[in-house]
């Protein structure tokens, strides 16, 4: 296996016809009788909070019930040929913001994480066919782990920053190193992989199928913190390269994001193919060429 990792978003699931995020939101609004709420230009985490808070006022909804409804919906997502192609890559660590298990190709029941997280996902891992799958925003086996609203995003970021900067605070019986990630990296010793966060500093990382909107505050913080350590604090232990793949048709409208990615030491790879399946095959070929 190579020192390359993947971070994959929900767009690879959109190859198959199924439930889109918009369809899911409409279903939630209908179920909880808040159809009058407009999506508009609201950031998704805030729209989720709005739907949830209005549902509480009208139906006294428990959030676990709402997230279980979402977990059941995404569990129905079917794998496609791109999921299969990804599994053929000689890459051991695959991160995803997706809650479903289409990437694994099976529905694993038991987590292999070092820490048994119930809500947040700094260590959330499943193993399948000698690959590690890191569900960084939760998974449908554990509905309360599904990261949707600002409250959850901020809690996730708090846990991530604690792990990277100060060191994780877990019971002594856990197998997790208590020293912060940044200090472990500074020693120059061989790193023991504990969390998906480690991969952002140690592996060449390929990001695709992920819009990486600015509401993804956890990921943008991680990219910024890494770049600050590399350029501002001049920490020479950061030698890995991060790539972000984007279809050419979105480049013009994504100018701000592309500039910010470049500032944060992310190399943007533009792929010129409007057919979704051909686009992802081109991305996978590009990754293979870099192996």
Short mmCIF file of C-alpha atoms in Angstrom, two decimals:
data_model
loop_
_atom_site.label_atom_id
_atom_site.label_comp_id
_atom_site.label_asym_id
_atom_site.label_seq_id
_atom_site.Cartn_x
_atom_site.Cartn_y
_atom_site.Cartn_z
CA UNK A 1 0.00 0.00 0.00
CA UNK A 2 1.15 3.55 -0.72
CA UNK A 3 1.35 6.66 1.46
CA UNK A 4 -1.65 8.09 -0.35
CA UNK A 5 -5.11 8.68 1.10
CA UNK A 6 -8.45 9.70 -0.36
CA UNK A 7 -11.16 12.06 0.88
CA UNK A 8 -14.42 11.45 -0.99
CA UNK A 9 -17.69 13.37 -0.87
CA UNK A 10 -21.31 12.66 -1.68
CA UNK A 11 -21.22 13.50 -5.38
CA UNK A 12 -20.07 10.00 -6.31
CA UNK A 13 -23.43 8.80 -4.98
CA UNK A 14 -25.23 11.11 -7.40
CA UNK A 15 -24.25 8.94 -10.36
CA UNK A 16 -27.19 6.72 -9.52
CA UNK A 17 -30.66 8.15 -9.45
CA UNK A 18 -31.72 8.30 -5.85
CA UNK A 19 -32.38 10.63 -2.98
CA UNK A 20 -30.53 13.93 -3.40
CA UNK A 21 -29.89 16.26 -0.45
CA UNK A 22 -32.68 18.50 -1.71
CA UNK A 23 -35.06 15.52 -1.89
CA UNK A 24 -34.07 14.56 1.64
CA UNK A 25 -34.69 18.07 2.95
CA UNK A 26 -38.09 18.13 1.31
CA UNK A 27 -38.92 14.77 2.94
CA UNK A 28 -37.84 16.06 6.36
CA UNK A 29 -39.89 19.23 5.99
CA UNK A 30 -42.93 17.21 4.94
CA UNK A 31 -42.54 14.68 7.75
CA UNK A 32 -42.32 17.38 10.41
CA UNK A 33 -44.84 19.77 8.82
CA UNK A 34 -42.46 22.68 8.19
CA UNK A 35 -42.92 22.90 4.41
CA UNK A 36 -43.25 26.69 4.57
CA UNK A 37 -39.51 27.07 5.31
CA UNK A 38 -37.56 28.25 2.28
CA UNK A 39 -34.17 26.79 1.41
CA UNK A 40 -33.03 30.00 -0.31
CA UNK A 41 -29.32 30.74 0.05
CA UNK A 42 -29.13 29.46 3.62
CA UNK A 43 -26.00 27.43 4.45
CA UNK A 44 -27.03 23.80 4.87
CA UNK A 45 -25.99 23.49 8.56
CA UNK A 46 -28.09 26.54 9.44
CA UNK A 47 -31.03 25.32 7.35
CA UNK A 48 -30.86 22.03 9.26
CA UNK A 49 -30.94 23.93 12.56
CA UNK A 50 -33.93 25.95 11.33
CA UNK A 51 -35.84 22.82 10.31
CA UNK A 52 -35.01 21.08 13.59
CA UNK A 53 -35.91 24.05 15.81
CA UNK A 54 -39.21 24.60 14.04
CA UNK A 55 -39.98 20.87 14.25
CA UNK A 56 -39.30 21.00 18.00
CA UNK A 57 -41.72 23.89 18.44
CA UNK A 58 -44.46 22.17 16.48
CA UNK A 59 -44.02 18.46 17.26
CA UNK A 60 -41.53 18.23 20.14
CA UNK A 61 -39.18 16.15 18.02
CA UNK A 62 -36.21 14.32 19.53
CA UNK A 63 -33.07 14.94 17.43
CA UNK A 64 -32.13 11.27 17.46
CA UNK A 65 -35.49 10.53 15.83
CA UNK A 66 -34.73 13.06 13.08
CA UNK A 67 -31.22 11.71 12.51
CA UNK A 68 -32.52 8.14 12.48
CA UNK A 69 -34.91 9.19 9.71
CA UNK A 70 -31.93 10.58 7.76
CA UNK A 71 -29.81 7.49 8.48
CA UNK A 72 -32.54 5.21 7.14
CA UNK A 73 -32.81 7.34 3.99
CA UNK A 74 -29.08 7.30 3.18
CA UNK A 75 -28.82 3.58 3.97
CA UNK A 76 -30.80 2.95 0.78
CA UNK A 77 -28.06 4.48 -1.42
CA UNK A 78 -26.75 1.90 -3.90
CA UNK A 79 -23.13 1.50 -4.92
CA UNK A 80 -22.07 2.07 -8.54
CA UNK A 81 -19.07 1.37 -10.76
CA UNK A 82 -17.11 4.32 -9.37
CA UNK A 83 -17.33 2.91 -5.85
CA UNK A 84 -16.01 -0.37 -7.25
CA UNK A 85 -13.13 1.35 -9.10
CA UNK A 86 -12.12 3.18 -5.93
CA UNK A 87 -11.88 -0.12 -4.08
CA UNK A 88 -9.43 -1.44 -6.71
CA UNK A 89 -6.92 1.31 -5.95
CA UNK A 90 -3.91 0.16 -3.86
CA UNK A 91 -4.76 2.74 -1.19
CA UNK A 92 -5.31 1.70 2.40
CA UNK A 93 -6.96 4.80 3.90
CA UNK A 94 -10.18 6.21 2.48
CA UNK A 95 -11.94 9.09 4.23
CA UNK A 96 -15.47 10.13 3.42
CA UNK A 97 -18.01 12.71 4.52
CA UNK A 98 -20.74 10.23 3.50
CA UNK A 99 -22.87 8.48 6.10
CA UNK A 100 -23.59 5.40 3.96
CA UNK A 101 -21.35 2.41 3.26
CA UNK A 102 -21.41 2.35 -0.53
CA UNK A 103 -17.65 2.85 -0.62
CA UNK A 104 -17.05 -0.27 1.46
CA UNK A 105 -19.43 -2.29 -0.72
CA UNK A 106 -20.77 -3.97 2.42
CA UNK A 107 -22.62 -2.74 5.49
CA UNK A 108 -20.17 -3.28 8.37
CA UNK A 109 -21.65 -3.62 11.84
CA UNK A 110 -18.60 -3.17 14.06
CA UNK A 111 -16.34 -0.11 14.19
CA UNK A 112 -12.59 -0.66 14.42
CA UNK A 113 -11.88 2.76 15.93
CA UNK A 114 -9.44 3.18 18.81
CA UNK A 115 -12.09 5.25 20.58
CA UNK A 116 -15.76 4.31 20.71
CA UNK A 117 -17.21 7.71 19.81
CA UNK A 118 -20.97 8.12 20.11
CA UNK A 119 -21.36 11.65 18.71
CA UNK A 120 -18.20 13.00 17.10
CA UNK A 121 -15.91 11.40 14.54
CA UNK A 122 -12.21 12.01 15.07
CA UNK A 123 -11.46 8.27 15.25
CA UNK A 124 -14.50 6.73 13.49
CA UNK A 125 -13.20 3.84 11.40
CA UNK A 126 -14.45 0.67 9.73
CA UNK A 127 -12.29 -1.93 8.00
CA UNK A 128 -13.12 -3.89 4.87
CA UNK A 129 -10.84 -5.94 2.61
CA UNK A 130 -7.66 -4.60 4.26
CA UNK A 131 -8.73 -0.97 3.81
CA UNK A 132 -9.53 1.57 6.50
CA UNK A 133 -12.67 3.64 5.90
CA UNK A 134 -12.90 6.79 8.00
CA UNK A 135 -16.41 8.29 8.24
CA UNK A 136 -15.38 11.76 9.30
CA UNK A 137 -18.93 13.17 9.57
CA UNK A 138 -20.57 10.14 11.15
CA UNK A 139 -22.29 7.05 9.78
CA UNK A 140 -25.79 5.63 9.40
CA UNK A 141 -25.09 2.81 11.89
CA UNK A 142 -24.91 5.50 14.57
CA UNK A 143 -27.57 8.12 13.77
CA UNK A 144 -26.54 10.53 16.51
CA UNK A 145 -23.06 10.75 14.95
CA UNK A 146 -24.46 12.23 11.72
CA UNK A 147 -22.93 15.70 11.41
CA UNK A 148 -25.47 18.16 10.02
CA UNK A 149 -26.09 21.29 12.09
CA UNK A 150 -23.80 24.07 13.36
CA UNK A 151 -23.96 22.68 16.90
CA UNK A 152 -22.53 19.37 15.67
CA UNK A 153 -19.97 21.01 13.36
CA UNK A 154 -18.63 23.16 16.19
CA UNK A 155 -18.45 20.21 18.57
CA UNK A 156 -16.60 18.21 15.93
CA UNK A 157 -14.14 21.06 15.38
CA UNK A 158 -13.59 21.36 19.12
CA UNK A 159 -12.65 17.65 19.31
CA UNK A 160 -10.40 17.94 16.25
CA UNK A 161 -8.53 20.97 17.59
CA UNK A 162 -8.11 19.29 20.96
CA UNK A 163 -6.59 16.24 19.25
CA UNK A 164 -4.25 18.26 17.00
CA UNK A 165 -3.15 21.09 19.31
CA UNK A 166 -3.57 20.04 22.94
CA UNK A 167 -3.86 16.26 22.88
CA UNK A 168 -6.96 14.06 23.22
CA UNK A 169 -8.59 13.78 26.62
CA UNK A 170 -9.75 10.17 26.99
CA UNK A 171 -9.65 7.65 29.81
CA UNK A 172 -6.16 6.18 30.50
CA UNK A 173 -7.32 2.74 29.37
CA UNK A 174 -7.63 3.81 25.73
CA UNK A 175 -4.85 3.07 23.27
CA UNK A 176 -4.68 6.66 22.03
CA UNK A 177 -1.49 8.68 22.53
CA UNK A 178 -2.19 11.60 24.87
CA UNK A 179 0.43 13.82 23.24
CA UNK A 180 -0.98 16.24 20.68
CA UNK A 181 -0.63 15.36 17.01
CA UNK A 182 1.49 18.41 16.28
CA UNK A 183 4.01 17.49 19.00
CA UNK A 184 4.20 13.90 17.79
CA UNK A 185 4.89 15.18 14.29
CA UNK A 186 7.62 17.50 15.59
CA UNK A 187 9.61 14.59 17.06
CA UNK A 188 10.23 13.24 13.56
CA UNK A 189 9.55 9.70 14.71
CA UNK A 190 7.55 7.13 12.76
CA UNK A 191 3.88 8.03 13.12
CA UNK A 192 1.33 5.52 14.37
CA UNK A 193 -1.95 6.19 12.60
CA UNK A 194 -4.72 6.86 15.13
CA UNK A 195 -7.13 9.27 13.49
CA UNK A 196 -8.12 10.35 10.00
CA UNK A 197 -6.77 13.79 10.98
CA UNK A 198 -3.22 12.32 10.92
CA UNK A 199 -3.56 11.69 7.18
CA UNK A 200 -3.80 15.43 6.41
CA UNK A 201 -0.21 15.82 7.65
CA UNK A 202 1.41 12.54 6.63
CA UNK A 203 -0.07 11.26 3.34
CA UNK A 204 -0.52 12.70 -0.10
CA UNK A 205 -4.22 13.37 -0.08
CA UNK A 206 -6.63 13.34 -3.04
CA UNK A 207 -10.00 15.04 -2.51
CA UNK A 208 -12.84 14.52 -4.97
CA UNK A 209 -16.62 14.32 -5.12
CA UNK A 210 -16.66 16.93 -2.37
CA UNK A 211 -17.85 20.48 -2.97
CA UNK A 212 -15.86 21.67 0.07
CA UNK A 213 -18.27 24.53 0.72
CA UNK A 214 -17.16 27.16 3.19
CA UNK A 215 -19.66 25.78 5.73
CA UNK A 216 -17.33 22.78 6.12
CA UNK A 217 -15.61 24.66 8.93
CA UNK A 218 -13.88 21.58 10.33
CA UNK A 219 -12.08 20.81 7.06
CA UNK A 220 -11.23 24.43 6.28
CA UNK A 221 -9.79 24.85 9.77
CA UNK A 222 -7.66 21.73 9.29
CA UNK A 223 -6.33 22.94 5.93
CA UNK A 224 -5.57 26.38 7.37
CA UNK A 225 -3.88 25.00 10.48
CA UNK A 226 -1.70 22.74 8.35
CA UNK A 227 -0.72 25.62 6.03
CA UNK A 228 0.07 27.94 8.95
CA UNK A 229 2.37 25.31 10.45
CA UNK A 230 4.12 24.79 7.13
CA UNK A 231 4.61 28.41 6.07
CA UNK A 232 4.23 30.61 9.15
CA UNK A 233 5.83 28.36 11.77
CA UNK A 234 8.10 26.82 9.13
CA UNK A 235 7.65 23.26 10.36
CA UNK A 236 9.60 21.16 7.89
CA UNK A 237 7.88 17.90 8.88
CA UNK A 238 4.93 18.75 6.60
CA UNK A 239 6.04 17.31 3.27
CA UNK A 240 2.84 15.79 1.90
CA UNK A 241 0.81 17.19 -1.01
CA UNK A 242 -2.95 17.73 -1.05
CA UNK A 243 -4.89 17.65 -4.35
CA UNK A 244 -8.43 18.85 -4.97
CA UNK A 245 -10.24 17.71 -8.13
CA UNK A 246 -12.88 19.88 -9.77
CA UNK A 247 -14.77 19.67 -13.11
CA UNK A 248 -13.80 22.41 -15.54
CA UNK A 249 -17.42 23.60 -15.83
CA UNK A 250 -17.37 24.68 -12.15
CA UNK A 251 -14.04 26.50 -12.23
CA UNK A 252 -15.37 29.97 -13.08
CA UNK A 253 -17.99 29.96 -10.33
CA UNK A 254 -15.48 28.50 -7.87
CA UNK A 255 -12.78 31.16 -8.29
CA UNK A 256 -12.89 32.24 -4.63
CA UNK A 257 -12.59 28.66 -3.39
CA UNK A 258 -9.75 27.86 -5.79
CA UNK A 259 -7.78 30.90 -4.61
CA UNK A 260 -8.29 29.91 -0.97
CA UNK A 261 -7.24 26.34 -1.67
CA UNK A 262 -4.04 27.58 -3.34
CA UNK A 263 -3.31 29.81 -0.33
CA UNK A 264 -3.73 26.74 1.89
CA UNK A 265 -1.20 24.68 -0.06
CA UNK A 266 -3.77 22.62 -1.97
CA UNK A 267 -3.07 21.84 -5.62
CA UNK A 268 -6.22 22.16 -7.74
CA UNK A 269 -6.59 19.59 -10.51
CA UNK A 270 -9.08 20.60 -13.24
CA UNK A 271 -10.69 17.75 -15.17
CA UNK A 272 -12.45 18.58 -18.43
CA UNK A 273 -15.28 16.09 -18.80
CA UNK A 274 -18.96 16.87 -18.25
CA UNK A 275 -20.11 13.26 -18.12
CA UNK A 276 -20.08 12.32 -14.43
CA UNK A 277 -18.91 8.74 -14.86
CA UNK A 278 -16.16 9.72 -17.32
CA UNK A 279 -15.14 12.56 -15.00
CA UNK A 280 -14.62 10.25 -12.04
CA UNK A 281 -12.83 7.69 -14.18
CA UNK A 282 -10.47 10.49 -15.27
CA UNK A 283 -9.91 11.47 -11.63
CA UNK A 284 -9.12 7.87 -10.67
CA UNK A 285 -6.72 7.57 -13.63
CA UNK A 286 -4.96 10.76 -12.50
CA UNK A 287 -4.54 9.33 -9.01
CA UNK A 288 -3.20 6.06 -10.44
CA UNK A 289 -0.68 8.01 -12.50
CA UNK A 290 0.62 9.64 -9.30
CA UNK A 291 1.03 6.36 -7.42
#
